[in-house]
Short mmCIF file of C-alpha atoms and ligand atoms in Angstrom, two decimals:
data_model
loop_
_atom_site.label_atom_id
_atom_site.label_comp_id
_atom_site.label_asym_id
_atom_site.label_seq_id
_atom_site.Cartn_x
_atom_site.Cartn_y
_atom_site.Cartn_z
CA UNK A 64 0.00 0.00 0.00
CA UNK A 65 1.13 4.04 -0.60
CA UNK A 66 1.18 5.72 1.96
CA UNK A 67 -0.64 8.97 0.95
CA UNK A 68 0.36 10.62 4.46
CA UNK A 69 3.04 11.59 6.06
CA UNK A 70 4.46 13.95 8.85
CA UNK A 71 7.49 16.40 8.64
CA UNK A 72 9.41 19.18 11.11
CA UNK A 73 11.45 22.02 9.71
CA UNK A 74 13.87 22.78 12.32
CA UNK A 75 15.28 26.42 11.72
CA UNK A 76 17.22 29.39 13.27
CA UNK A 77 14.20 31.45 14.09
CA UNK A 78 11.12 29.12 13.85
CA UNK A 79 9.78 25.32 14.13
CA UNK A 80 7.07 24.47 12.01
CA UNK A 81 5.48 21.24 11.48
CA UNK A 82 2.81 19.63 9.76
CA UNK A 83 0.77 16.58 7.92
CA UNK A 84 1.85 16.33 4.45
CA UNK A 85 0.07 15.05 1.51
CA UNK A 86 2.58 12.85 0.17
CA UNK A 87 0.58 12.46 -3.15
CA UNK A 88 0.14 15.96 -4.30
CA UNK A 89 3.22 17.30 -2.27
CA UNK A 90 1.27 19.75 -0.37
CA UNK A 91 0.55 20.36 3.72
CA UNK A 92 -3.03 19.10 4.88
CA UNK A 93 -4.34 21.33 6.52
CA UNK A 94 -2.53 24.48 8.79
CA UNK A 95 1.14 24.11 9.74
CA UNK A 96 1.73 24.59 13.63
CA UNK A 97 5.05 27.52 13.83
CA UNK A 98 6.70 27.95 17.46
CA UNK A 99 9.79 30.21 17.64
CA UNK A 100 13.17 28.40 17.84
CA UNK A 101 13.97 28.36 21.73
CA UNK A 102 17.29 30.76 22.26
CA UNK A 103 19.71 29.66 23.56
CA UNK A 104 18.48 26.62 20.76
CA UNK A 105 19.64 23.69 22.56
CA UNK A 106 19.49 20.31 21.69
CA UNK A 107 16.82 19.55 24.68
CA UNK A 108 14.76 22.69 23.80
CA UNK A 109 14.59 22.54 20.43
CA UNK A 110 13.83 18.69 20.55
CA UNK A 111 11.16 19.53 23.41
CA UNK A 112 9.42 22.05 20.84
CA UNK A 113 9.47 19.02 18.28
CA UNK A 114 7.60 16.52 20.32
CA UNK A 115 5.04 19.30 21.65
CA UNK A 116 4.23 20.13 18.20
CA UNK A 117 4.34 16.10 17.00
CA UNK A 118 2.10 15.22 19.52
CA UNK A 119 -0.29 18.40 19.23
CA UNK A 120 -1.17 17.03 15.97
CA UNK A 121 -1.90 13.35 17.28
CA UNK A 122 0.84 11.99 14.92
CA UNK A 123 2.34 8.77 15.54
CA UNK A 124 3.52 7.59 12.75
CA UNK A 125 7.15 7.95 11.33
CA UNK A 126 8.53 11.39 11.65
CA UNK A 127 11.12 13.42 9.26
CA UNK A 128 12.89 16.07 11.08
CA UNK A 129 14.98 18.47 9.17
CA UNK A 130 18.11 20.02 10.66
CA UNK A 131 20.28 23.44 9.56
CA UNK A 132 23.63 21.57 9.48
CA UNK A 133 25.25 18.45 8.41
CA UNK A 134 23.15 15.20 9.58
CA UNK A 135 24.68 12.04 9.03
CA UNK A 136 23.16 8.78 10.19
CA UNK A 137 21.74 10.64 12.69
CA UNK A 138 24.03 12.69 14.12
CA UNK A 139 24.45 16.56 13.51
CA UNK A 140 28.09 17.52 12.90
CA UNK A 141 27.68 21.25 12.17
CA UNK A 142 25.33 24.24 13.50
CA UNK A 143 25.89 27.44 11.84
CA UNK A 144 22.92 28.99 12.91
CA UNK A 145 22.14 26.34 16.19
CA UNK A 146 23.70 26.20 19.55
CA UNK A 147 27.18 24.78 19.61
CA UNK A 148 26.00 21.93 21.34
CA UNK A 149 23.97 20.07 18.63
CA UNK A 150 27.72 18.93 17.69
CA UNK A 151 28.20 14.94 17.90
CA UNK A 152 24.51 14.98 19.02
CA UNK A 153 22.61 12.21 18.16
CA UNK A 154 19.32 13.67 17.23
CA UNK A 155 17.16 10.59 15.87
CA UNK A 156 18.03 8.93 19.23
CA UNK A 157 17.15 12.09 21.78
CA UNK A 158 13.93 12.51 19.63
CA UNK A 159 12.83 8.95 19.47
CA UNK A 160 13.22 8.96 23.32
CA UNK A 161 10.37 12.08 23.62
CA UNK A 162 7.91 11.33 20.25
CA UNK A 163 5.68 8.43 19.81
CA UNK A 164 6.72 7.44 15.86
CA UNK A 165 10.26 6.51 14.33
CA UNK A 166 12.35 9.49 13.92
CA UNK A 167 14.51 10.09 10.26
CA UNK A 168 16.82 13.12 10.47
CA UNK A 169 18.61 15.07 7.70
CA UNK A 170 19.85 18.54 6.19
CA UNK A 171 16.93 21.01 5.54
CA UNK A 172 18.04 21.82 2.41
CA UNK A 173 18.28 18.32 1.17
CA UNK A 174 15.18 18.21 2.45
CA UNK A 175 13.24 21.26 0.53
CA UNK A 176 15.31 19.80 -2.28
CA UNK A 177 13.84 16.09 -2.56
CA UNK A 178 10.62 17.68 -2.57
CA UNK A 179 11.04 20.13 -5.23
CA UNK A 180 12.68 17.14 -7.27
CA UNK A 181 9.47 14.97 -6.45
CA UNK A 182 6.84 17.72 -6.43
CA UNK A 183 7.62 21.33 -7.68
CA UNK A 184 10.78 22.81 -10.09
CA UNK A 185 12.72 19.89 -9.90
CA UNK A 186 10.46 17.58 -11.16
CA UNK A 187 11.63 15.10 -14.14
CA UNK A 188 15.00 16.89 -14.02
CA UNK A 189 17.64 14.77 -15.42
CA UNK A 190 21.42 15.94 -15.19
CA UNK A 191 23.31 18.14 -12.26
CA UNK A 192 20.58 19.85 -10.10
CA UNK A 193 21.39 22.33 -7.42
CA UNK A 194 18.91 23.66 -5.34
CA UNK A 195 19.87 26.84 -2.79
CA UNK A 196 17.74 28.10 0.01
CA UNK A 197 18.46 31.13 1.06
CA UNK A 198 17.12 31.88 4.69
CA UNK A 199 19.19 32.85 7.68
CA UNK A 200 22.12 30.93 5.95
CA UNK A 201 22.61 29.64 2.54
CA UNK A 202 21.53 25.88 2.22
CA UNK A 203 22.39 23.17 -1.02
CA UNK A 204 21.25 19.76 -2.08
CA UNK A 205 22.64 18.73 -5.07
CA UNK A 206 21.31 15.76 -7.55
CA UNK A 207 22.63 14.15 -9.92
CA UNK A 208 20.04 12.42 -12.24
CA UNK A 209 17.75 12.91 -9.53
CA UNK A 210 19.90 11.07 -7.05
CA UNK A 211 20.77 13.36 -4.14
CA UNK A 212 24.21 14.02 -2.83
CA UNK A 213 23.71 14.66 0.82
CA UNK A 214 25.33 17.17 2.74
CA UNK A 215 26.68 19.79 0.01
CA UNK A 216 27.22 22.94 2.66
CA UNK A 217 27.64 25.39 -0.67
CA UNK A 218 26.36 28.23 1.53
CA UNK A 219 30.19 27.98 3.56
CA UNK A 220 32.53 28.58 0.09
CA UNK A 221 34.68 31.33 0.51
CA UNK A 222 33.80 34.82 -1.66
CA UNK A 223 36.05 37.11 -1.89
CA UNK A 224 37.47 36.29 1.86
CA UNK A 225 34.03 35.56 3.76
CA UNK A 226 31.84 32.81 4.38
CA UNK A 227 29.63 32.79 1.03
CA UNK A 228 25.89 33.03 3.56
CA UNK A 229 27.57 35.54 5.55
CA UNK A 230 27.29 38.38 2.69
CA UNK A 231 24.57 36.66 0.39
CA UNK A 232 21.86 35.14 2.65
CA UNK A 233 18.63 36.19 2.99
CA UNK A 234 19.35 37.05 6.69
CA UNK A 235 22.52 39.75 5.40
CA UNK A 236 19.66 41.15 2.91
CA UNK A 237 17.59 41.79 6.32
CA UNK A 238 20.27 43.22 8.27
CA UNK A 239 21.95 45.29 6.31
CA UNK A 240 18.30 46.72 4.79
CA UNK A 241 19.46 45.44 0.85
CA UNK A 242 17.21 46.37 -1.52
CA UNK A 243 16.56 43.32 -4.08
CA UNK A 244 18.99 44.90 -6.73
CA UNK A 245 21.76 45.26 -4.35
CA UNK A 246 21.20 42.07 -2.35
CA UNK A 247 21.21 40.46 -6.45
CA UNK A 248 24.62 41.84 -7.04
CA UNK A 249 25.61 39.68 -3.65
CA UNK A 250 23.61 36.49 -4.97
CA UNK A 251 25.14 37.19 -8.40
CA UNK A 252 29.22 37.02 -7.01
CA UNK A 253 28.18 34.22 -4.51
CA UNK A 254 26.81 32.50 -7.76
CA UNK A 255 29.79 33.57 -10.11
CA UNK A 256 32.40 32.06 -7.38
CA UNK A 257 30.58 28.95 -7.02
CA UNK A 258 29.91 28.20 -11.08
CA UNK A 259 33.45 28.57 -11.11
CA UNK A 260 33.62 25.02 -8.88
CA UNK A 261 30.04 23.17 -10.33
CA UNK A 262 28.88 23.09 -13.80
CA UNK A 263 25.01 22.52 -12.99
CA UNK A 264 22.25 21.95 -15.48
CA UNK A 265 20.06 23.59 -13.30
CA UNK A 266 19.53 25.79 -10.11
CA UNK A 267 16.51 26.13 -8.00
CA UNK A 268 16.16 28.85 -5.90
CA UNK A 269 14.53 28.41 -2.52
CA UNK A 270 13.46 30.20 0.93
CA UNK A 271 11.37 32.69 1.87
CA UNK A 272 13.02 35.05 -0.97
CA UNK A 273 11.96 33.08 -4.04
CA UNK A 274 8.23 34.35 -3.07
CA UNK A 275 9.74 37.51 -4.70
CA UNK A 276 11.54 35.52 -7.38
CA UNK A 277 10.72 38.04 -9.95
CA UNK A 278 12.25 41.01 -8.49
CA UNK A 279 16.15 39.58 -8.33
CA UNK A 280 16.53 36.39 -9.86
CA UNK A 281 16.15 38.35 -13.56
CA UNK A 282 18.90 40.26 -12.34
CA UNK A 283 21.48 37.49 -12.17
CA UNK A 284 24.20 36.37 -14.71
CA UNK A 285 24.68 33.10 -14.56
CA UNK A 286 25.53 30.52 -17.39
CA UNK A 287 22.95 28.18 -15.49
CA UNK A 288 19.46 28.64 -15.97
CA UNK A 289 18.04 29.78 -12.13
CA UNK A 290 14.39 29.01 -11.60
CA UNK A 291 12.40 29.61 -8.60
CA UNK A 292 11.35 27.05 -5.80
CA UNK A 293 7.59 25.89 -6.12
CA UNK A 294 6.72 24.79 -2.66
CA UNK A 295 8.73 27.57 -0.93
CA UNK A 296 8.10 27.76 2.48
CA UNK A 297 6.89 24.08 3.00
CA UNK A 298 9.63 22.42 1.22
CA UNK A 299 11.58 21.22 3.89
CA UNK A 300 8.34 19.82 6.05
CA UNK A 301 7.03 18.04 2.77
CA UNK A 302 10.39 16.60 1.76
CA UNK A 303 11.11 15.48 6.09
CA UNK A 304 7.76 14.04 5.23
CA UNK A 305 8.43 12.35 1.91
CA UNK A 306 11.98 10.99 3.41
CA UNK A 307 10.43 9.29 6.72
CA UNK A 308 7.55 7.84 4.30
CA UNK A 309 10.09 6.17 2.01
CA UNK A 310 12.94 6.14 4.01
CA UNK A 311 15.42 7.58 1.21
CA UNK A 312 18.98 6.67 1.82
CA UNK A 313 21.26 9.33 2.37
C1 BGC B 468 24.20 25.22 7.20
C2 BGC B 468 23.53 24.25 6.26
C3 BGC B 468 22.07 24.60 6.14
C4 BGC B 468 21.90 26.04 5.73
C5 BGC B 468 20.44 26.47 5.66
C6 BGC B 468 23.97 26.63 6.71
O1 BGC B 468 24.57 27.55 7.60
O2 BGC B 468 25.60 24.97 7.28
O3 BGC B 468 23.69 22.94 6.70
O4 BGC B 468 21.47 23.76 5.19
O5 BGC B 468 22.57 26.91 6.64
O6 BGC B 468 19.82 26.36 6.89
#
């Protein structure tokens, strides 16, 4: 049997949002539930704010958590944007202890990407893939044929001396009051730098900022072809989703 429903958790710098997911169509059923990311964002809060919002729902089914750093079997190794702590912490364990249903853990951005290969402006896309978020830092998931390549972490290449998300994130647009032209010519070197390393077919644009795809992505000279993001905001919960459901290997 399908299963036509799933559950996913977008774990981020500023919020927590989670909701049922529509694994057929790609979409959320129904409204997503958004707490604030506790601060300090601990390992113990943040997971805390997880199960509240798991079991608020009445889920108890598998679970796909997403997570703003590197997530290997389990285990976050980076955290940008997260307390230091999440380091070496095994997050699939200290979340199965607190939520009812089988916990799978991975980047956000390879998250938001498997869903936009499955559901939105990835879809049927042969060839080198990238898909960016840009949010509080820069996120990647790259595929190759469709196959995802877990754990890119394009958003930490070095332009022109800084950390690439540092200057061209959505978060520097923010707080340094960009407008979209001058926050493009950031995108636009971040881009150039990193083309100089990847030859993709493709590149998706994700995050909050590809609701306004129109006013800054025209603006950009790349050799690839950049395209915006189709689920935006609920990528990552509908691709936690999709990746608990099927249990995709990465
Ligand atoms: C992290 C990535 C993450 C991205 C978006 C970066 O700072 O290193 O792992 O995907 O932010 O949240």
């Amino acid at each position: 049997m399908t299963v036509v429903q799933g559950f996913g958790v977008d774990i981020g710098g500023s919020g927590i949002k989670g909701c049922l997911v529509d694994l057929e169509q790609g979409v959320l059923e129904g409204e997503r539930l958004r707490v604030e990311t506790p601060q300090p964002s601990t390992p113990e809060a943040v997971c805390a704010v997880v199960a509240g919002i798991v079991t608020s729902f009445g889920w108890t089914g598998r679970i796909g958590v997403t997570y703003p750093g590197v997530m290997k079997k389990g285990v976050a190794h980076t955290a940008a944007n997260m307390d230091k702590g999440w380091i070496g912490t095994d997050v699939d364990a200290g979340m199965t202890a607190l939520v009812p249903g089988t916990v799978e853990t991975l980047n956000d951005a390879d998250a938001a990407g498997l869903a936009e290969m499955r559901y939105g402006a990835g879809r049927d896309q042969r060839g080198v893939v990238l898909m960016l978020t840009f949010g509080t830092g820069i996120g990647s998931a790259l595929f190759v044929d469709g196959h995802l390549v877990p754990n890119t972490e394009f958003g930490h290449i070095q332009v022109d001396g800084h950390d690439g998300e540092k200057k061209a994130s959505a978060a520097a647009k923010d707080r340094e009051e960009l407008s979209y032209p001058q926050w493009a010519k950031r995108v636009d070197r971040y881009l150039d730098v990193l083309e100089k390393g990847l030859w993709p077919d493709l590149i998706i644009v994700g995050g909050g900022v590809s609701k306004k795809a129109h006013k800054w992505v025209p603006l950009l000279s790349t050799r690839t072809p950049v395209v915006p993001a189709q689920l935006q905001n609920d990528a990552g919960i509908v691709g936690a989703a999709l990746t608990a459901a099927e249990r995709i290997d990465h």
